[in-house]
Amino acid sequence: MSSDSETGKSGGAVPCRPVLQKTQPKVPPKLPMKPLLKASINPKSHSKQSVELATTTPESSVDLSPKIAPKKLKALISPVAAKTPPGTPKSSPGPFSLSSTKKTPKCATKSAITPPSTPVPSSPGSLAAAMKSSKQEFHAQRRLRISGYGRKPGSPKCGRIMPEGMTMADFAPPVVEKKRCGWITTQSDPAYIAYHDEEWGVPVYDQIMLFELLVLVGAQAELSWPTILSKREHFRAAFSGFDPAVVSNFNEKKILSLASDSNLSQPEAKIRGAVNNAKKILEVACEFGSFSSYLWSFVNHKPTANKYRLPKQVPVKSPKSEAISKDLVKRGFRFVGPTVVYSLMQAAGMINDHLVQCFRHEECLCLPDKSTGRGEKGEAQAVILARRDEVVVC
């Protein structure tokens, strides 16, 4: 070919079309390679990291990959990070990695670990906007999953639903029971509880009522107090309302009929003793004005309040009851021992033996003094005086 070109230039022949020669790409010269360093492997501490040191590239390796513009490179990289082969050490994410390095909470599900894969546009100008919108969507879904964690889906509640068979009374607060004396329990007779809450320990100044209490207290040797309270109306009918003037006139026939009454369950001696005590009450009333003023004179016409905390601390008799018993025996009364007199003082309110924790302890202390006619019921003294004038006949 060189000869033909030369003849064409010198001679007058027509020049031929030049043939282009194929050029080969220039290859950079090979640089001398340094020998690989043998990694020192400790047999005792054999690890993956020590083995990887032997396969590393030398320090003087040259990057022969073609250079690509960074903007075009971003468009080619996928938003989801490629999985690394096992055995390679963990490295920090690169500048173009979209995977989040923050630790996900335990409550997040598997779907919340990786952001939703959104198609990345080919144009580099809208890449930042797409990444921002994908992040916002990812965090919005994550917040929804966290807020609904542990909740069971159900129908919306339009209001409180009451279980079947229940009423509003079942939701009312429990009624706190009043504290009473230790000998009063929830299993006690209702009449016994009512007597404790309304009568026991309340000062009594009516001699008719005092005579009734004296007869009922004396009957405790044969009957219990709840039984006596259940037969109280029968006692009143048998003893003519416990009027001392009427009972003192009972004849032998009346006494024997009462002794044979099965509802009273009292021996003949107790019936005769009640008739005898009715006569003595009339004698005491002539001397002191009334049987009430005679009894209350032993306590200076004022109730005595004890402060017992336990039922076993309440005595069955006291020095005061022994003194009253001796004086009554001297005046001819029967069945009036210290124990009977102390029970009479408790029932008549001469002694306040309600326990300190009982609600009636303070209530009995705040009761008005009816002996002088003061208090809410000032007419009580007038009624007592009227009855005394009718009964006492000197």
mmCIF file of C-alpha atoms in Angstrom:
data_model
loop_
_atom_site.group_PDB
_atom_site.id
_atom_site.type_symbol
_atom_site.label_atom_id
_atom_site.label_comp_id
_atom_site.label_asym_id
_atom_site.label_seq_id
_atom_site.Cartn_x
_atom_site.Cartn_y
_atom_site.Cartn_z
ATOM 1 C CA MET A 1 0.000 0.000 0.000
ATOM 2 C CA SER A 2 2.834 2.336 0.622
ATOM 3 C CA SER A 3 4.160 1.742 -2.859
ATOM 4 C CA ASP A 4 0.868 2.524 -4.475
ATOM 5 C CA SER A 5 0.555 5.736 -2.583
ATOM 6 C CA GLU A 6 3.998 6.776 -3.581
ATOM 7 C CA THR A 7 3.333 6.096 -7.297
ATOM 8 C CA GLY A 8 0.169 8.022 -7.093
ATOM 9 C CA LYS A 9 1.949 11.029 -5.769
ATOM 10 C CA SER A 10 4.726 10.940 -8.370
ATOM 11 C CA GLY A 11 2.864 9.780 -11.412
ATOM 12 C CA GLY A 12 -0.300 11.020 -12.957
ATOM 13 C CA ALA A 13 -2.441 8.069 -12.176
ATOM 14 C CA VAL A 14 -5.694 8.471 -10.279
ATOM 15 C CA PRO A 15 -5.105 8.276 -6.487
ATOM 16 C CA CYS A 16 -6.702 5.337 -4.657
ATOM 17 C CA ARG A 17 -8.888 5.661 -1.502
ATOM 18 C CA PRO A 18 -6.730 5.314 1.592
ATOM 19 C CA VAL A 19 -7.436 2.374 3.861
ATOM 20 C CA LEU A 20 -7.780 3.240 7.553
ATOM 21 C CA GLN A 21 -5.817 1.150 9.934
ATOM 22 C CA LYS A 22 -7.452 -0.181 13.121
ATOM 23 C CA THR A 23 -5.993 1.466 16.144
ATOM 24 C CA GLN A 24 -5.668 -0.570 19.326
ATOM 25 C CA PRO A 25 -6.485 1.016 22.702
ATOM 26 C CA LYS A 26 -3.560 2.174 24.629
ATOM 27 C CA VAL A 27 -2.951 0.009 27.637
ATOM 28 C CA PRO A 28 -1.191 1.579 30.591
ATOM 29 C CA PRO A 29 2.090 -0.004 31.413
ATOM 30 C CA LYS A 30 2.033 -2.642 34.093
ATOM 31 C CA LEU A 31 3.557 -1.588 37.321
ATOM 32 C CA PRO A 32 5.623 -3.938 39.368
ATOM 33 C CA MET A 33 3.529 -5.710 42.017
ATOM 34 C CA LYS A 34 4.742 -5.998 45.541
ATOM 35 C CA PRO A 35 4.634 -9.439 47.090
ATOM 36 C CA LEU A 36 1.605 -10.141 49.305
ATOM 37 C CA LEU A 37 2.168 -9.889 53.003
ATOM 38 C CA LYS A 38 1.424 -13.096 54.824
ATOM 39 C CA ALA A 39 -0.953 -12.456 57.702
ATOM 40 C CA SER A 40 0.128 -13.794 60.994
ATOM 41 C CA ILE A 41 -2.620 -16.120 62.160
ATOM 42 C CA ASN A 42 -2.718 -16.974 65.801
ATOM 43 C CA PRO A 43 -3.973 -20.559 66.180
ATOM 44 C CA LYS A 44 -5.459 -19.770 69.556
ATOM 45 C CA SER A 45 -7.435 -16.759 68.346
ATOM 46 C CA HIS A 46 -8.473 -17.793 64.862
ATOM 47 C CA SER A 47 -11.022 -15.303 63.531
ATOM 48 C CA LYS A 48 -12.490 -14.212 60.271
ATOM 49 C CA GLN A 49 -10.863 -10.828 60.560
ATOM 50 C CA SER A 50 -7.325 -12.311 60.615
ATOM 51 C CA VAL A 51 -8.035 -14.426 57.514
ATOM 52 C CA GLU A 52 -9.326 -11.408 55.586
ATOM 53 C CA LEU A 53 -6.033 -9.564 56.083
ATOM 54 C CA ALA A 54 -4.259 -12.101 53.879
ATOM 55 C CA THR A 55 -6.585 -11.458 50.929
ATOM 56 C CA THR A 56 -6.449 -7.666 50.957
ATOM 57 C CA THR A 57 -5.098 -5.754 47.978
ATOM 58 C CA PRO A 58 -1.743 -4.081 48.157
ATOM 59 C CA GLU A 59 -1.432 -0.467 49.045
ATOM 60 C CA SER A 60 -0.142 0.483 45.587
ATOM 61 C CA SER A 61 -3.113 -0.862 43.624
ATOM 62 C CA VAL A 62 -4.338 1.398 40.833
ATOM 63 C CA ASP A 63 -8.042 2.008 40.127
ATOM 64 C CA LEU A 64 -8.508 1.032 36.450
ATOM 65 C CA SER A 65 -12.309 1.473 36.406
ATOM 66 C CA PRO A 66 -13.641 4.135 34.060
ATOM 67 C CA LYS A 67 -14.542 7.422 35.651
ATOM 68 C CA ILE A 68 -18.269 8.262 35.746
ATOM 69 C CA ALA A 69 -19.812 11.561 36.722
ATOM 70 C CA PRO A 70 -21.241 11.518 40.299
ATOM 71 C CA LYS A 71 -24.699 12.749 39.116
ATOM 72 C CA LYS A 72 -25.042 9.857 36.682
ATOM 73 C CA LEU A 73 -23.780 7.471 39.333
ATOM 74 C CA LYS A 74 -26.548 8.508 41.758
ATOM 75 C CA ALA A 75 -29.222 7.708 39.195
ATOM 76 C CA LEU A 76 -27.801 4.240 38.651
ATOM 77 C CA ILE A 77 -27.624 3.293 42.326
ATOM 78 C CA SER A 78 -30.728 1.602 43.696
ATOM 79 C CA PRO A 79 -32.331 3.159 46.868
ATOM 80 C CA VAL A 80 -32.264 -0.215 48.615
ATOM 81 C CA ALA A 81 -28.802 -1.174 49.844
ATOM 82 C CA ALA A 82 -27.371 -4.356 48.342
ATOM 83 C CA LYS A 83 -26.939 -7.284 50.649
ATOM 84 C CA THR A 84 -23.352 -7.829 51.706
ATOM 85 C CA PRO A 85 -21.935 -11.363 51.488
ATOM 86 C CA PRO A 86 -21.376 -13.134 54.776
ATOM 87 C CA GLY A 87 -17.968 -12.763 56.309
ATOM 88 C CA THR A 88 -17.319 -9.176 55.254
ATOM 89 C CA PRO A 89 -16.834 -6.644 58.032
ATOM 90 C CA LYS A 90 -19.617 -4.158 58.664
ATOM 91 C CA SER A 91 -18.836 -0.702 57.342
ATOM 92 C CA SER A 92 -20.565 2.630 57.654
ATOM 93 C CA PRO A 93 -23.095 3.410 54.930
ATOM 94 C CA GLY A 94 -21.828 5.315 51.939
ATOM 95 C CA PRO A 95 -22.957 8.731 50.802
ATOM 96 C CA PHE A 96 -25.446 7.232 48.310
ATOM 97 C CA SER A 97 -26.991 4.621 50.642
ATOM 98 C CA LEU A 98 -30.648 5.259 51.547
ATOM 99 C CA SER A 99 -30.898 2.633 54.274
ATOM 100 C CA SER A 100 -31.447 4.122 57.728
ATOM 101 C CA THR A 101 -28.752 3.416 60.343
ATOM 102 C CA LYS A 102 -31.052 4.154 63.316
ATOM 103 C CA LYS A 103 -32.091 1.249 65.478
ATOM 104 C CA THR A 104 -35.742 0.392 65.126
ATOM 105 C CA PRO A 105 -37.802 -0.041 68.309
ATOM 106 C CA LYS A 106 -38.926 -3.454 69.467
ATOM 107 C CA CYS A 107 -42.569 -2.617 68.834
ATOM 108 C CA ALA A 108 -41.920 -2.021 65.115
ATOM 109 C CA THR A 109 -42.781 -4.852 62.762
ATOM 110 C CA LYS A 110 -40.587 -6.318 60.060
ATOM 111 C CA SER A 111 -42.261 -4.256 57.418
ATOM 112 C CA ALA A 112 -41.314 -1.081 59.277
ATOM 113 C CA ILE A 113 -37.580 -1.864 59.292
ATOM 114 C CA THR A 114 -37.035 -1.008 55.612
ATOM 115 C CA PRO A 115 -38.670 1.981 53.945
ATOM 116 C CA PRO A 116 -41.107 1.353 51.132
ATOM 117 C CA SER A 117 -39.419 0.906 47.800
ATOM 118 C CA THR A 118 -40.427 3.772 45.551
ATOM 119 C CA PRO A 119 -39.361 4.068 41.938
ATOM 120 C CA VAL A 120 -36.470 6.500 41.640
ATOM 121 C CA PRO A 121 -36.843 8.831 38.672
ATOM 122 C CA SER A 122 -34.209 8.739 36.030
ATOM 123 C CA SER A 123 -33.660 12.472 36.033
ATOM 124 C CA PRO A 124 -31.255 13.560 38.772
ATOM 125 C CA GLY A 125 -33.139 16.803 39.449
ATOM 126 C CA SER A 126 -36.166 15.123 41.127
ATOM 127 C CA LEU A 127 -34.148 12.597 43.192
ATOM 128 C CA ALA A 128 -34.081 14.736 46.345
ATOM 129 C CA ALA A 129 -37.864 15.329 46.223
ATOM 130 C CA ALA A 130 -38.546 11.606 45.769
ATOM 131 C CA MET A 131 -36.263 10.717 48.669
ATOM 132 C CA LYS A 132 -37.954 13.296 50.903
ATOM 133 C CA SER A 133 -41.472 12.070 50.076
ATOM 134 C CA SER A 134 -40.483 8.427 50.616
ATOM 135 C CA LYS A 135 -39.034 9.268 54.033
ATOM 136 C CA GLN A 136 -42.169 11.161 55.037
ATOM 137 C CA GLU A 137 -44.369 8.249 54.005
ATOM 138 C CA PHE A 138 -42.144 5.810 55.874
ATOM 139 C CA HIS A 139 -42.253 7.793 59.126
ATOM 140 C CA ALA A 140 -46.027 8.324 58.827
ATOM 141 C CA GLN A 141 -46.638 4.584 58.510
ATOM 142 C CA ARG A 142 -44.246 3.911 61.377
ATOM 143 C CA ARG A 143 -46.112 6.308 63.686
ATOM 144 C CA LEU A 144 -49.404 4.613 62.823
ATOM 145 C CA ARG A 145 -47.983 1.187 63.627
ATOM 146 C CA ILE A 146 -46.556 2.376 66.950
ATOM 147 C CA SER A 147 -49.786 4.103 67.984
ATOM 148 C CA GLY A 148 -51.837 0.995 67.246
ATOM 149 C CA TYR A 149 -49.422 -1.475 68.854
ATOM 150 C CA GLY A 150 -51.117 -3.814 71.353
ATOM 151 C CA ARG A 151 -54.654 -2.648 70.589
ATOM 152 C CA LYS A 152 -57.305 -5.047 69.461
ATOM 153 C CA PRO A 153 -59.634 -3.884 66.723
ATOM 154 C CA GLY A 154 -63.273 -3.683 67.769
ATOM 155 C CA SER A 155 -66.523 -1.919 67.154
ATOM 156 C CA PRO A 156 -66.727 1.716 68.262
ATOM 157 C CA LYS A 157 -68.334 2.178 71.691
ATOM 158 C CA CYS A 158 -71.248 4.560 71.748
ATOM 159 C CA GLY A 159 -71.531 4.434 75.571
ATOM 160 C CA ARG A 160 -71.139 2.303 78.648
ATOM 161 C CA ILE A 161 -72.780 -1.085 78.380
ATOM 162 C CA MET A 162 -74.173 -2.528 81.614
ATOM 163 C CA PRO A 163 -73.876 -6.312 82.021
ATOM 164 C CA GLU A 164 -77.072 -8.277 81.838
ATOM 165 C CA GLY A 165 -78.818 -8.769 85.172
ATOM 166 C CA MET A 166 -77.200 -5.760 86.882
ATOM 167 C CA THR A 167 -78.736 -2.461 87.951
ATOM 168 C CA MET A 168 -77.382 0.894 89.035
ATOM 169 C CA ALA A 169 -77.745 -0.187 92.654
ATOM 170 C CA ASP A 170 -74.973 -2.727 92.086
ATOM 171 C CA PHE A 171 -72.571 0.094 91.209
ATOM 172 C CA ALA A 172 -73.442 2.165 94.291
ATOM 173 C CA PRO A 173 -70.658 2.550 96.903
ATOM 174 C CA PRO A 174 -70.870 0.042 99.745
ATOM 175 C CA VAL A 175 -72.627 1.210 102.871
ATOM 176 C CA VAL A 176 -70.188 1.523 105.755
ATOM 177 C CA GLU A 177 -71.617 -0.181 108.807
ATOM 178 C CA LYS A 178 -71.575 1.679 112.090
ATOM 179 C CA LYS A 179 -69.203 0.410 114.711
ATOM 180 C CA ARG A 180 -71.005 -0.959 117.748
ATOM 181 C CA CYS A 181 -69.984 -2.580 120.986
ATOM 182 C CA GLY A 182 -68.157 -5.892 120.754
ATOM 183 C CA TRP A 183 -71.087 -7.974 121.991
ATOM 184 C CA ILE A 184 -73.252 -6.757 119.087
ATOM 185 C CA THR A 185 -72.544 -8.660 115.865
ATOM 186 C CA THR A 186 -74.152 -8.869 112.442
ATOM 187 C CA GLN A 187 -75.767 -12.151 113.467
ATOM 188 C CA SER A 188 -77.428 -10.611 116.524
ATOM 189 C CA ASP A 189 -81.193 -10.347 116.767
ATOM 190 C CA PRO A 190 -82.586 -7.190 115.106
ATOM 191 C CA ALA A 191 -84.541 -6.333 118.265
ATOM 192 C CA TYR A 192 -81.328 -6.625 120.296
ATOM 193 C CA ILE A 193 -79.473 -4.327 117.894
ATOM 194 C CA ALA A 194 -82.329 -1.794 117.972
ATOM 195 C CA TYR A 195 -82.321 -1.833 121.776
ATOM 196 C CA HIS A 196 -78.552 -1.167 121.771
ATOM 197 C CA ASP A 197 -78.864 1.681 119.255
ATOM 198 C CA GLU A 198 -81.897 3.388 120.786
ATOM 199 C CA GLU A 199 -82.352 2.570 124.481
ATOM 200 C CA TRP A 200 -79.284 1.073 126.129
ATOM 201 C CA GLY A 201 -77.274 3.786 127.866
ATOM 202 C CA VAL A 202 -79.956 6.495 127.454
ATOM 203 C CA PRO A 203 -80.741 8.210 130.801
ATOM 204 C CA VAL A 204 -84.159 7.200 132.147
ATOM 205 C CA TYR A 205 -85.959 9.336 134.770
ATOM 206 C CA ASP A 206 -89.428 7.786 134.645
ATOM 207 C CA GLN A 207 -90.075 5.558 137.677
ATOM 208 C CA ILE A 208 -92.493 3.366 135.677
ATOM 209 C CA MET A 209 -89.746 2.713 133.139
ATOM 210 C CA LEU A 210 -87.246 2.122 135.951
ATOM 211 C CA PHE A 211 -89.564 -0.457 137.544
ATOM 212 C CA GLU A 212 -89.896 -2.211 134.150
ATOM 213 C CA LEU A 213 -86.115 -2.354 133.759
ATOM 214 C CA LEU A 214 -85.737 -3.668 137.297
ATOM 215 C CA VAL A 215 -88.137 -6.568 136.583
ATOM 216 C CA LEU A 216 -86.584 -7.371 133.160
ATOM 217 C CA VAL A 217 -83.021 -7.248 134.478
ATOM 218 C CA GLY A 218 -83.980 -9.613 137.314
ATOM 219 C CA ALA A 219 -85.381 -12.088 134.759
ATOM 220 C CA GLN A 220 -81.959 -12.533 133.091
ATOM 221 C CA ALA A 221 -81.170 -15.397 135.471
ATOM 222 C CA GLU A 222 -83.694 -17.570 133.619
ATOM 223 C CA LEU A 223 -83.719 -15.975 130.142
ATOM 224 C CA SER A 224 -81.184 -14.247 127.902
ATOM 225 C CA TRP A 225 -81.579 -10.555 127.128
ATOM 226 C CA PRO A 226 -82.557 -11.057 123.426
ATOM 227 C CA THR A 227 -85.246 -13.525 124.565
ATOM 228 C CA ILE A 228 -86.519 -11.066 127.149
ATOM 229 C CA LEU A 229 -86.740 -8.335 124.521
ATOM 230 C CA SER A 230 -88.764 -10.642 122.261
ATOM 231 C CA LYS A 231 -91.233 -11.222 125.165
ATOM 232 C CA ARG A 232 -91.220 -7.626 126.324
ATOM 233 C CA GLU A 233 -94.784 -6.875 125.259
ATOM 234 C CA HIS A 234 -96.025 -10.008 127.010
ATOM 235 C CA PHE A 235 -94.285 -8.873 130.207
ATOM 236 C CA ARG A 236 -95.960 -5.482 129.961
ATOM 237 C CA ALA A 237 -99.390 -7.043 129.530
ATOM 238 C CA ALA A 238 -98.851 -9.449 132.443
ATOM 239 C CA PHE A 239 -97.657 -6.732 134.861
ATOM 240 C CA SER A 240 -100.291 -4.132 133.806
ATOM 241 C CA GLY A 241 -97.828 -1.810 132.082
ATOM 242 C CA PHE A 242 -95.435 -1.989 135.080
ATOM 243 C CA ASP A 243 -97.482 0.480 137.043
ATOM 244 C CA PRO A 244 -96.242 0.164 140.670
ATOM 245 C CA ALA A 245 -99.620 1.190 142.078
ATOM 246 C CA VAL A 246 -101.402 -1.602 140.171
ATOM 247 C CA VAL A 247 -98.758 -4.315 140.612
ATOM 248 C CA SER A 248 -98.620 -3.704 144.378
ATOM 249 C CA ASN A 249 -102.307 -4.743 144.598
ATOM 250 C CA PHE A 250 -101.883 -8.146 142.898
ATOM 251 C CA ASN A 251 -103.629 -10.866 144.942
ATOM 252 C CA GLU A 252 -102.609 -14.494 145.427
ATOM 253 C CA LYS A 253 -104.639 -15.724 142.472
ATOM 254 C CA LYS A 254 -102.936 -13.251 140.108
ATOM 255 C CA ILE A 255 -99.495 -14.192 141.407
ATOM 256 C CA LEU A 256 -100.097 -17.924 140.846
ATOM 257 C CA SER A 257 -101.431 -17.303 137.328
ATOM 258 C CA LEU A 258 -98.315 -15.347 136.404
ATOM 259 C CA ALA A 259 -96.082 -18.029 137.875
ATOM 260 C CA SER A 260 -97.779 -20.666 135.688
ATOM 261 C CA ASP A 261 -97.512 -18.548 132.532
ATOM 262 C CA SER A 262 -95.177 -20.340 130.121
ATOM 263 C CA ASN A 263 -94.484 -17.156 128.137
ATOM 264 C CA LEU A 264 -92.977 -15.467 131.205
ATOM 265 C CA SER A 265 -90.982 -18.529 132.313
ATOM 266 C CA GLN A 266 -90.477 -16.964 135.742
ATOM 267 C CA PRO A 267 -90.579 -18.818 139.043
ATOM 268 C CA GLU A 268 -93.119 -17.913 141.709
ATOM 269 C CA ALA A 269 -90.419 -16.306 143.867
ATOM 270 C CA LYS A 270 -89.592 -13.813 141.118
ATOM 271 C CA ILE A 271 -93.267 -12.917 140.668
ATOM 272 C CA ARG A 272 -93.668 -12.325 144.426
ATOM 273 C CA GLY A 273 -90.453 -10.322 144.459
ATOM 274 C CA ALA A 274 -91.759 -8.039 141.673
ATOM 275 C CA VAL A 275 -94.980 -7.401 143.607
ATOM 276 C CA ASN A 276 -92.968 -6.665 146.768
ATOM 277 C CA ASN A 277 -90.640 -4.276 144.942
ATOM 278 C CA ALA A 278 -93.641 -2.370 143.547
ATOM 279 C CA LYS A 279 -94.800 -1.693 147.127
ATOM 280 C CA LYS A 280 -91.302 -0.553 148.178
ATOM 281 C CA ILE A 281 -91.083 1.807 145.202
ATOM 282 C CA LEU A 282 -94.197 3.579 146.417
ATOM 283 C CA GLU A 283 -92.630 3.944 149.881
ATOM 284 C CA VAL A 284 -89.387 5.351 148.425
ATOM 285 C CA ALA A 285 -91.401 7.755 146.263
ATOM 286 C CA CYS A 286 -93.135 9.124 149.376
ATOM 287 C CA GLU A 287 -89.738 9.768 150.973
ATOM 288 C CA PHE A 288 -87.699 11.099 148.025
ATOM 289 C CA GLY A 289 -90.447 12.375 145.760
ATOM 290 C CA SER A 290 -89.921 9.614 143.166
ATOM 291 C CA PHE A 291 -87.998 6.402 142.751
ATOM 292 C CA SER A 292 -86.016 8.099 139.976
ATOM 293 C CA SER A 293 -84.669 10.855 142.223
ATOM 294 C CA TYR A 294 -83.698 8.239 144.796
ATOM 295 C CA LEU A 295 -81.610 6.190 142.337
ATOM 296 C CA TRP A 296 -80.029 9.179 140.579
ATOM 297 C CA SER A 297 -78.960 10.666 143.915
ATOM 298 C CA PHE A 298 -76.236 7.965 144.137
ATOM 299 C CA VAL A 299 -74.545 9.353 140.981
ATOM 300 C CA ASN A 300 -75.216 13.024 141.792
ATOM 301 C CA HIS A 301 -77.992 13.143 139.126
ATOM 302 C CA LYS A 302 -75.415 12.935 136.342
ATOM 303 C CA PRO A 303 -74.484 9.969 134.103
ATOM 304 C CA THR A 304 -71.030 8.504 134.571
ATOM 305 C CA ALA A 305 -69.152 7.921 131.299
ATOM 306 C CA ASN A 306 -66.589 5.129 131.271
ATOM 307 C CA LYS A 307 -63.983 4.811 128.516
ATOM 308 C CA TYR A 308 -63.627 1.112 127.957
ATOM 309 C CA ARG A 309 -62.066 -0.124 124.722
ATOM 310 C CA LEU A 310 -62.565 -3.889 125.041
ATOM 311 C CA PRO A 311 -65.663 -5.862 126.086
ATOM 312 C CA LYS A 312 -63.693 -7.728 128.733
ATOM 313 C CA GLN A 313 -62.961 -4.421 130.477
ATOM 314 C CA VAL A 314 -66.659 -3.830 131.201
ATOM 315 C CA PRO A 315 -67.304 -5.068 134.765
ATOM 316 C CA VAL A 316 -70.382 -6.892 136.031
ATOM 317 C CA LYS A 317 -70.557 -4.822 139.211
ATOM 318 C CA SER A 318 -68.930 -1.787 140.794
ATOM 319 C CA PRO A 319 -68.557 -0.233 144.255
ATOM 320 C CA LYS A 320 -71.424 2.111 143.428
ATOM 321 C CA SER A 321 -73.741 -0.784 142.545
ATOM 322 C CA GLU A 322 -72.779 -2.558 145.759
ATOM 323 C CA ALA A 323 -73.685 0.545 147.797
ATOM 324 C CA ILE A 324 -77.060 0.893 146.047
ATOM 325 C CA SER A 325 -77.743 -2.834 146.502
ATOM 326 C CA LYS A 326 -77.102 -2.660 150.246
ATOM 327 C CA ASP A 327 -79.394 0.325 150.644
ATOM 328 C CA LEU A 328 -82.166 -1.337 148.625
ATOM 329 C CA VAL A 329 -81.933 -4.498 150.722
ATOM 330 C CA LYS A 330 -82.238 -2.402 153.893
ATOM 331 C CA ARG A 331 -85.419 -0.888 152.518
ATOM 332 C CA GLY A 332 -86.941 -4.321 151.882
ATOM 333 C CA PHE A 333 -86.273 -4.833 148.133
ATOM 334 C CA ARG A 334 -85.742 -8.376 146.854
ATOM 335 C CA PHE A 335 -83.552 -9.780 144.050
ATOM 336 C CA VAL A 336 -81.464 -6.601 143.949
ATOM 337 C CA GLY A 337 -77.895 -7.902 144.138
ATOM 338 C CA PRO A 338 -74.858 -5.832 142.974
ATOM 339 C CA THR A 339 -74.894 -7.485 139.507
ATOM 340 C CA VAL A 340 -78.619 -6.813 138.986
ATOM 341 C CA VAL A 341 -78.222 -3.217 140.169
ATOM 342 C CA TYR A 342 -75.226 -2.633 137.856
ATOM 343 C CA SER A 343 -77.239 -3.955 134.881
ATOM 344 C CA LEU A 344 -80.056 -1.598 135.901
ATOM 345 C CA MET A 345 -77.617 1.337 135.984
ATOM 346 C CA GLN A 346 -76.379 0.455 132.478
ATOM 347 C CA ALA A 347 -79.883 0.092 131.042
ATOM 348 C CA ALA A 348 -81.122 3.285 132.754
ATOM 349 C CA GLY A 349 -78.175 5.343 131.477
ATOM 350 C CA MET A 350 -76.739 6.029 134.924
ATOM 351 C CA ILE A 351 -73.488 4.594 133.547
ATOM 352 C CA ASN A 352 -72.387 4.945 129.919
ATOM 353 C CA ASP A 353 -70.630 1.653 129.259
ATOM 354 C CA HIS A 354 -70.630 1.904 125.459
ATOM 355 C CA LEU A 355 -67.157 1.196 124.152
ATOM 356 C CA VAL A 356 -65.134 4.160 122.921
ATOM 357 C CA GLN A 357 -65.243 2.992 119.290
ATOM 358 C CA CYS A 358 -69.031 2.543 119.426
ATOM 359 C CA PHE A 359 -70.963 5.336 117.715
ATOM 360 C CA ARG A 360 -73.429 5.464 120.640
ATOM 361 C CA HIS A 361 -70.712 6.460 123.110
ATOM 362 C CA GLU A 362 -70.559 10.064 121.927
ATOM 363 C CA GLU A 363 -74.272 10.251 121.168
ATOM 364 C CA CYS A 364 -75.202 9.342 124.751
ATOM 365 C CA LEU A 365 -72.853 12.029 126.051
ATOM 366 C CA CYS A 366 -74.575 14.675 123.924
ATOM 367 C CA LEU A 367 -78.114 13.787 125.037
ATOM 368 C CA PRO A 368 -80.032 16.620 126.753
ATOM 369 C CA ASP A 369 -80.584 16.581 130.481
ATOM 370 C CA LYS A 370 -84.236 15.591 130.825
ATOM 371 C CA SER A 371 -84.193 15.626 134.603
ATOM 372 C CA THR A 372 -84.275 19.437 134.639
ATOM 373 C CA GLY A 373 -86.517 19.785 131.603
ATOM 374 C CA ARG A 374 -83.725 21.207 129.380
ATOM 375 C CA GLY A 375 -83.076 20.037 125.836
ATOM 376 C CA GLU A 376 -85.081 19.447 122.729
ATOM 377 C CA LYS A 377 -87.869 17.670 124.609
ATOM 378 C CA GLY A 378 -88.583 19.946 127.535
ATOM 379 C CA GLU A 379 -91.975 18.416 128.118
ATOM 380 C CA ALA A 380 -90.441 15.118 129.300
ATOM 381 C CA GLN A 381 -90.172 16.359 132.884
ATOM 382 C CA ALA A 382 -93.840 17.405 132.916
ATOM 383 C CA VAL A 383 -94.906 13.925 131.772
ATOM 384 C CA ILE A 384 -92.736 12.272 134.411
ATOM 385 C CA LEU A 385 -94.124 14.516 137.171
ATOM 386 C CA ALA A 386 -97.702 13.833 136.029
ATOM 387 C CA ARG A 387 -97.128 10.083 136.161
ATOM 388 C CA ARG A 388 -95.469 10.388 139.545
ATOM 389 C CA ASP A 389 -98.445 12.259 140.958
ATOM 390 C CA GLU A 390 -100.801 9.595 139.645
ATOM 391 C CA VAL A 391 -98.785 6.645 140.929
ATOM 392 C CA VAL A 392 -97.415 7.828 144.247
ATOM 393 C CA VAL A 393 -100.062 7.827 146.977
ATOM 394 C CA CYS A 394 -98.598 8.634 150.388
#
